[in-house]
Amino acid sequence: DIVLTQSPDSLAVSLGERATINCKSSQSVLYSFDNKNYLAWYQQKPGQPPRLLIYWASTRVSGVPDRVSGSGSGTDFTLTISSLQAEDVAVYYCQQYFDTPQTFGQGTKVEIK
Amino acid sequence: EVQLLESGGGFVQPGGSLRLSCAASGFTFNSYAMSWVRQAPGMGLEWVSNISGSGGGNSYTDSVKGRFSISRDNSKNTLFLQMNRLRVEDTAVYYCAKEGSGGSYIDSWGHGTLVTVSS
């Protein structure tokens, strides 16, 4: 199975500052046939289901604020929140859908400093 | 608007069975693969199983193979998960999830149904 390791496990960021979450895959999730990275990012707030933020590593879902962005390729990926807002407090997960079983990272908890 | 409404969760003893259902609306159900994803209390997300739009293909995570069976009734826009020989470690919120177009990212989630396996 592909293992996704997120770092850090948690981070506290001041309002308006940048939050950066990393996701490292145990093998490449870049499919050479279509040159797409099969990686997504989700946000989960307490008591709620996850919400898709980013897919194909960098495609933002409609309605997701443009302060949220995804980058990276192959085995190393980053989710960046450029200016943290109170509503961004949540746990964030990366997911690979390159291979079965689909796997998720362990999650990164983002809090306000 | 996509809506996914799970039902069927509850309390069951180890070795028992449950059947989860997910009523879908707001999209062309038979055009999309569907997944079940679970989350144990206080833990992260774990993909359990998925099924193609036609129902002709499915996959499972290793820990549930031979015990769980995914199916769908496209005439009723409903997804199912039959869970047999349940274990304590199967305790989790089970989310019904719609996969995206062209890839198995999950673009819509239900609110989940809690399955508790305990003696």
CSV table of C-alpha atoms in Angstrom, one decimal:
chain,number,residue,atom,x,y,z
A,1,ASP,CA,0.0,0.0,0.0
A,2,ILE,CA,1.1,3.6,-0.6
A,3,VAL,CA,1.8,5.3,2.7
A,4,LEU,CA,1.2,9.0,3.0
A,5,THR,CA,3.1,10.8,5.8
A,6,GLN,CA,2.0,14.3,6.7
A,7,SER,CA,4.0,16.9,8.5
A,8,PRO,CA,3.7,18.4,11.0
A,9,ASP,CA,1.0,16.5,13.0
A,10,SER,CA,-0.2,19.9,14.3
A,11,LEU,CA,0.6,23.5,13.9
A,12,ALA,CA,-0.5,26.8,15.4
A,13,VAL,CA,-0.5,29.8,13.2
A,14,SER,CA,-1.4,33.4,13.9
A,15,LEU,CA,-4.4,34.9,12.1
A,16,GLY,CA,-3.3,36.2,8.7
A,17,GLU,CA,-0.1,34.2,8.7
A,18,ARG,CA,0.8,31.3,6.3
A,19,ALA,CA,0.1,27.7,7.2
A,20,THR,CA,2.0,25.0,5.3
A,21,ILE,CA,1.2,21.3,5.4
A,22,ASN,CA,3.4,18.7,3.8
A,23,CYS,CA,2.4,15.2,2.5
A,24,LYS,CA,5.1,12.7,1.4
A,25,SER,CA,4.2,9.6,-0.5
A,26,SER,CA,6.0,6.3,-0.2
A,27,GLN,CA,5.9,6.1,-4.0
A,28,SER,CA,5.1,8.4,-6.9
A,29,VAL,CA,1.5,9.2,-7.5
A,30,LEU,CA,2.2,10.8,-10.9
A,31,TYR,CA,0.7,8.8,-13.7
A,32,SER,CA,2.9,9.2,-16.8
A,33,PHE,CA,0.0,8.4,-19.1
A,34,ASP,CA,-1.9,11.6,-18.3
A,35,ASN,CA,0.8,13.5,-16.4
A,36,LYS,CA,-1.5,13.9,-13.4
A,37,ASN,CA,-0.8,13.6,-9.8
A,38,TYR,CA,-3.5,11.5,-8.1
A,39,LEU,CA,-3.5,13.4,-4.9
A,40,ALA,CA,-6.3,15.2,-3.1
A,41,TRP,CA,-6.6,17.4,0.1
A,42,TYR,CA,-9.5,17.5,2.5
A,43,GLN,CA,-10.6,19.7,5.4
A,44,GLN,CA,-12.5,18.2,8.3
A,45,LYS,CA,-14.0,20.4,11.1
A,46,PRO,CA,-15.2,18.8,14.4
A,47,GLY,CA,-18.4,16.9,14.0
A,48,GLN,CA,-18.5,17.3,10.3
A,49,PRO,CA,-17.6,15.1,7.3
A,50,PRO,CA,-14.5,15.9,5.3
A,51,ARG,CA,-14.7,18.4,2.6
A,52,LEU,CA,-12.7,18.2,-0.7
A,53,LEU,CA,-10.4,21.2,-1.2
A,54,ILE,CA,-8.0,20.2,-3.9
A,55,TYR,CA,-7.7,17.4,-6.4
A,56,TRP,CA,-5.1,16.5,-9.0
A,57,ALA,CA,-2.7,18.0,-6.5
A,58,SER,CA,-3.4,21.5,-7.4
A,59,THR,CA,-7.0,21.9,-8.8
A,60,ARG,CA,-9.0,23.9,-6.3
A,61,VAL,CA,-12.7,23.0,-5.9
A,62,SER,CA,-15.2,25.6,-6.8
A,63,GLY,CA,-16.0,27.7,-3.7
A,64,VAL,CA,-12.8,27.0,-1.9
A,65,PRO,CA,-11.1,30.3,-1.1
A,66,ASP,CA,-8.1,31.2,-3.3
A,67,ARG,CA,-5.9,31.5,-0.2
A,68,VAL,CA,-5.9,27.7,-0.2
A,69,SER,CA,-3.6,26.1,-2.7
A,70,GLY,CA,-2.0,22.8,-3.5
A,71,SER,CA,1.4,22.1,-5.1
A,72,GLY,CA,3.9,19.4,-5.6
A,73,SER,CA,4.5,16.4,-7.8
A,74,GLY,CA,5.6,12.8,-7.7
A,75,THR,CA,6.1,12.1,-4.0
A,76,ASP,CA,6.1,15.5,-2.3
A,77,PHE,CA,3.1,17.7,-1.9
A,78,THR,CA,2.1,20.8,0.0
A,79,LEU,CA,-1.1,22.4,1.0
A,80,THR,CA,-0.8,26.1,1.7
A,81,ILE,CA,-3.2,28.5,3.4
A,82,SER,CA,-1.7,31.9,2.6
A,83,SER,CA,-3.5,33.9,5.2
A,84,LEU,CA,-5.0,31.9,8.0
A,85,GLN,CA,-8.6,32.7,9.0
A,86,ALA,CA,-10.5,31.6,12.0
A,87,GLU,CA,-12.7,29.3,9.8
A,88,ASP,CA,-9.6,27.4,8.6
A,89,VAL,CA,-9.2,25.7,12.0
A,90,ALA,CA,-9.6,22.1,11.2
A,91,VAL,CA,-7.8,18.8,10.5
A,92,TYR,CA,-6.4,18.5,7.0
A,93,TYR,CA,-5.8,15.2,5.2
A,94,CYS,CA,-4.1,14.3,2.0
A,95,GLN,CA,-5.3,11.2,0.0
A,96,GLN,CA,-3.8,9.3,-2.9
A,97,TYR,CA,-6.1,7.7,-5.5
A,98,PHE,CA,-3.3,6.5,-7.7
A,99,ASP,CA,-3.6,2.9,-6.5
A,100,THR,CA,-5.9,0.7,-4.6
A,101,PRO,CA,-6.3,0.8,-1.7
A,102,GLN,CA,-6.8,4.5,-1.6
A,103,THR,CA,-4.9,5.8,1.4
A,104,PHE,CA,-5.0,8.9,3.5
A,105,GLY,CA,-2.3,10.7,5.5
A,106,GLN,CA,-2.7,10.7,9.3
A,107,GLY,CA,-4.0,14.3,9.3
A,108,THR,CA,-2.6,17.7,10.4
A,109,LYS,CA,-4.4,19.7,13.0
A,110,VAL,CA,-4.4,23.5,12.3
A,111,GLU,CA,-5.1,25.8,15.2
A,112,ILE,CA,-4.8,29.6,15.9
A,113,LYS,CA,-1.8,30.8,17.8
B,1,GLU,CA,-27.2,19.6,-4.8
B,2,VAL,CA,-25.7,16.3,-4.0
B,3,GLN,CA,-27.2,14.6,-1.0
B,4,LEU,CA,-26.0,11.4,0.6
B,5,LEU,CA,-27.9,10.0,3.5
B,6,GLU,CA,-26.6,7.0,5.4
B,7,SER,CA,-28.6,4.7,7.6
B,8,GLY,CA,-28.3,1.3,9.3
B,9,GLY,CA,-25.6,2.0,11.9
B,10,GLY,CA,-25.9,0.9,15.4
B,11,PHE,CA,-24.6,-1.3,18.2
B,12,VAL,CA,-23.7,-4.9,17.5
B,13,GLN,CA,-21.7,-7.6,19.3
B,14,PRO,CA,-18.5,-9.0,17.8
B,15,GLY,CA,-19.3,-11.5,15.2
B,16,GLY,CA,-22.6,-9.9,14.3
B,17,SER,CA,-23.8,-8.3,11.1
B,18,LEU,CA,-25.1,-4.9,9.9
B,19,ARG,CA,-26.2,-3.5,6.6
B,20,LEU,CA,-25.5,0.1,5.9
B,21,SER,CA,-27.5,2.0,3.2
B,22,CYS,CA,-26.9,5.3,1.5
B,23,ALA,CA,-29.7,7.1,-0.3
B,24,ALA,CA,-28.2,9.4,-3.0
B,25,SER,CA,-29.8,12.3,-4.8
B,26,GLY,CA,-28.9,15.4,-6.8
B,27,PHE,CA,-26.7,13.6,-9.4
B,28,THR,CA,-26.9,10.8,-12.0
B,29,PHE,CA,-26.2,8.0,-9.6
B,30,ASN,CA,-25.2,5.3,-12.1
B,31,SER,CA,-22.6,7.6,-13.6
B,32,TYR,CA,-20.3,7.7,-10.6
B,33,ALA,CA,-18.3,5.2,-8.6
B,34,MET,CA,-19.1,5.3,-4.9
B,35,SER,CA,-17.1,4.6,-1.8
B,36,TRP,CA,-17.4,3.8,1.9
B,37,VAL,CA,-14.8,5.5,4.1
B,38,ARG,CA,-14.7,5.1,7.9
B,39,GLN,CA,-13.3,7.0,10.8
B,40,ALA,CA,-12.7,5.4,14.2
B,41,PRO,CA,-13.4,7.6,17.2
B,42,GLY,CA,-10.7,10.3,17.4
B,43,MET,CA,-8.8,8.8,14.5
B,44,GLY,CA,-8.1,9.5,10.8
B,45,LEU,CA,-9.8,8.5,7.7
B,46,GLU,CA,-9.7,5.0,6.2
B,47,TRP,CA,-11.0,4.0,2.8
B,48,VAL,CA,-13.1,0.8,3.1
B,49,SER,CA,-14.5,-0.1,-0.3
B,50,ASN,CA,-15.7,1.3,-3.6
B,51,ILE,CA,-17.9,0.2,-6.5
B,52,SER,CA,-18.1,1.3,-10.1
B,53,GLY,CA,-21.1,3.2,-11.5
B,54,SER,CA,-22.5,0.1,-13.1
B,55,GLY,CA,-21.8,-2.1,-10.1
B,56,GLY,CA,-19.6,-4.4,-12.1
B,57,GLY,CA,-16.4,-3.7,-10.3
B,58,ASN,CA,-15.4,-3.3,-6.7
B,59,SER,CA,-12.5,-3.1,-4.3
B,60,TYR,CA,-11.9,-3.5,-0.6
B,61,THR,CA,-9.2,-2.7,1.9
B,62,ASP,CA,-7.5,-5.9,3.1
B,63,SER,CA,-8.9,-5.8,6.6
B,64,VAL,CA,-12.5,-6.2,5.4
B,65,LYS,CA,-12.0,-8.6,2.5
B,66,GLY,CA,-14.2,-11.6,2.9
B,67,ARG,CA,-16.3,-9.9,5.6
B,68,PHE,CA,-17.8,-6.8,3.9
B,69,SER,CA,-19.6,-6.6,0.6
B,70,ILE,CA,-20.4,-3.5,-1.3
B,71,SER,CA,-23.4,-3.3,-3.7
B,72,ARG,CA,-25.7,-0.7,-5.3
B,73,ASP,CA,-29.2,-0.5,-6.7
B,74,ASN,CA,-29.1,2.0,-9.5
B,75,SER,CA,-32.9,1.8,-9.9
B,76,LYS,CA,-33.2,3.2,-6.3
B,77,ASN,CA,-30.1,5.4,-6.2
B,78,THR,CA,-28.9,3.5,-3.2
B,79,LEU,CA,-25.5,2.2,-2.1
B,80,PHE,CA,-25.1,-0.6,0.4
B,81,LEU,CA,-22.4,-2.1,2.7
B,82,GLN,CA,-23.1,-5.5,4.1
B,83,MET,CA,-20.8,-6.0,7.1
B,84,ASN,CA,-20.5,-9.5,8.5
B,85,ARG,CA,-18.3,-11.1,11.2
B,86,LEU,CA,-17.8,-7.6,12.7
B,87,ARG,CA,-14.9,-6.9,15.0
B,88,VAL,CA,-14.3,-4.4,17.7
B,89,GLU,CA,-11.8,-2.6,15.4
B,90,ASP,CA,-14.6,-2.0,12.9
B,91,THR,CA,-16.1,0.5,15.3
B,92,ALA,CA,-16.2,3.8,13.4
B,93,VAL,CA,-18.4,6.4,11.7
B,94,TYR,CA,-19.0,5.1,8.2
B,95,TYR,CA,-19.3,7.7,5.5
B,96,CYS,CA,-20.9,7.2,2.1
B,97,ALA,CA,-18.9,9.0,-0.5
B,98,LYS,CA,-19.3,10.0,-4.2
B,99,GLU,CA,-16.2,9.8,-6.3
B,100,GLY,CA,-15.2,12.5,-8.7
B,101,SER,CA,-15.2,12.4,-12.5
B,102,GLY,CA,-12.1,10.8,-13.9
B,103,GLY,CA,-10.5,10.0,-10.5
B,104,SER,CA,-11.3,8.4,-7.2
B,105,TYR,CA,-11.0,11.6,-5.2
B,106,ILE,CA,-14.2,12.1,-3.1
B,107,ASP,CA,-16.1,15.1,-4.0
B,108,SER,CA,-19.2,14.6,-1.8
B,109,TRP,CA,-19.6,13.0,1.6
B,110,GLY,CA,-22.6,12.0,3.7
B,111,HIS,CA,-22.8,12.9,7.3
B,112,GLY,CA,-21.9,9.3,8.4
B,113,THR,CA,-23.5,6.6,10.5
B,114,LEU,CA,-21.9,5.2,13.6
B,115,VAL,CA,-21.2,1.5,13.9
B,116,THR,CA,-20.2,0.3,17.4
B,117,VAL,CA,-19.0,-3.2,17.9
B,118,SER,CA,-18.7,-4.2,21.5
B,119,SER,CA,-19.5,-7.0,23.9
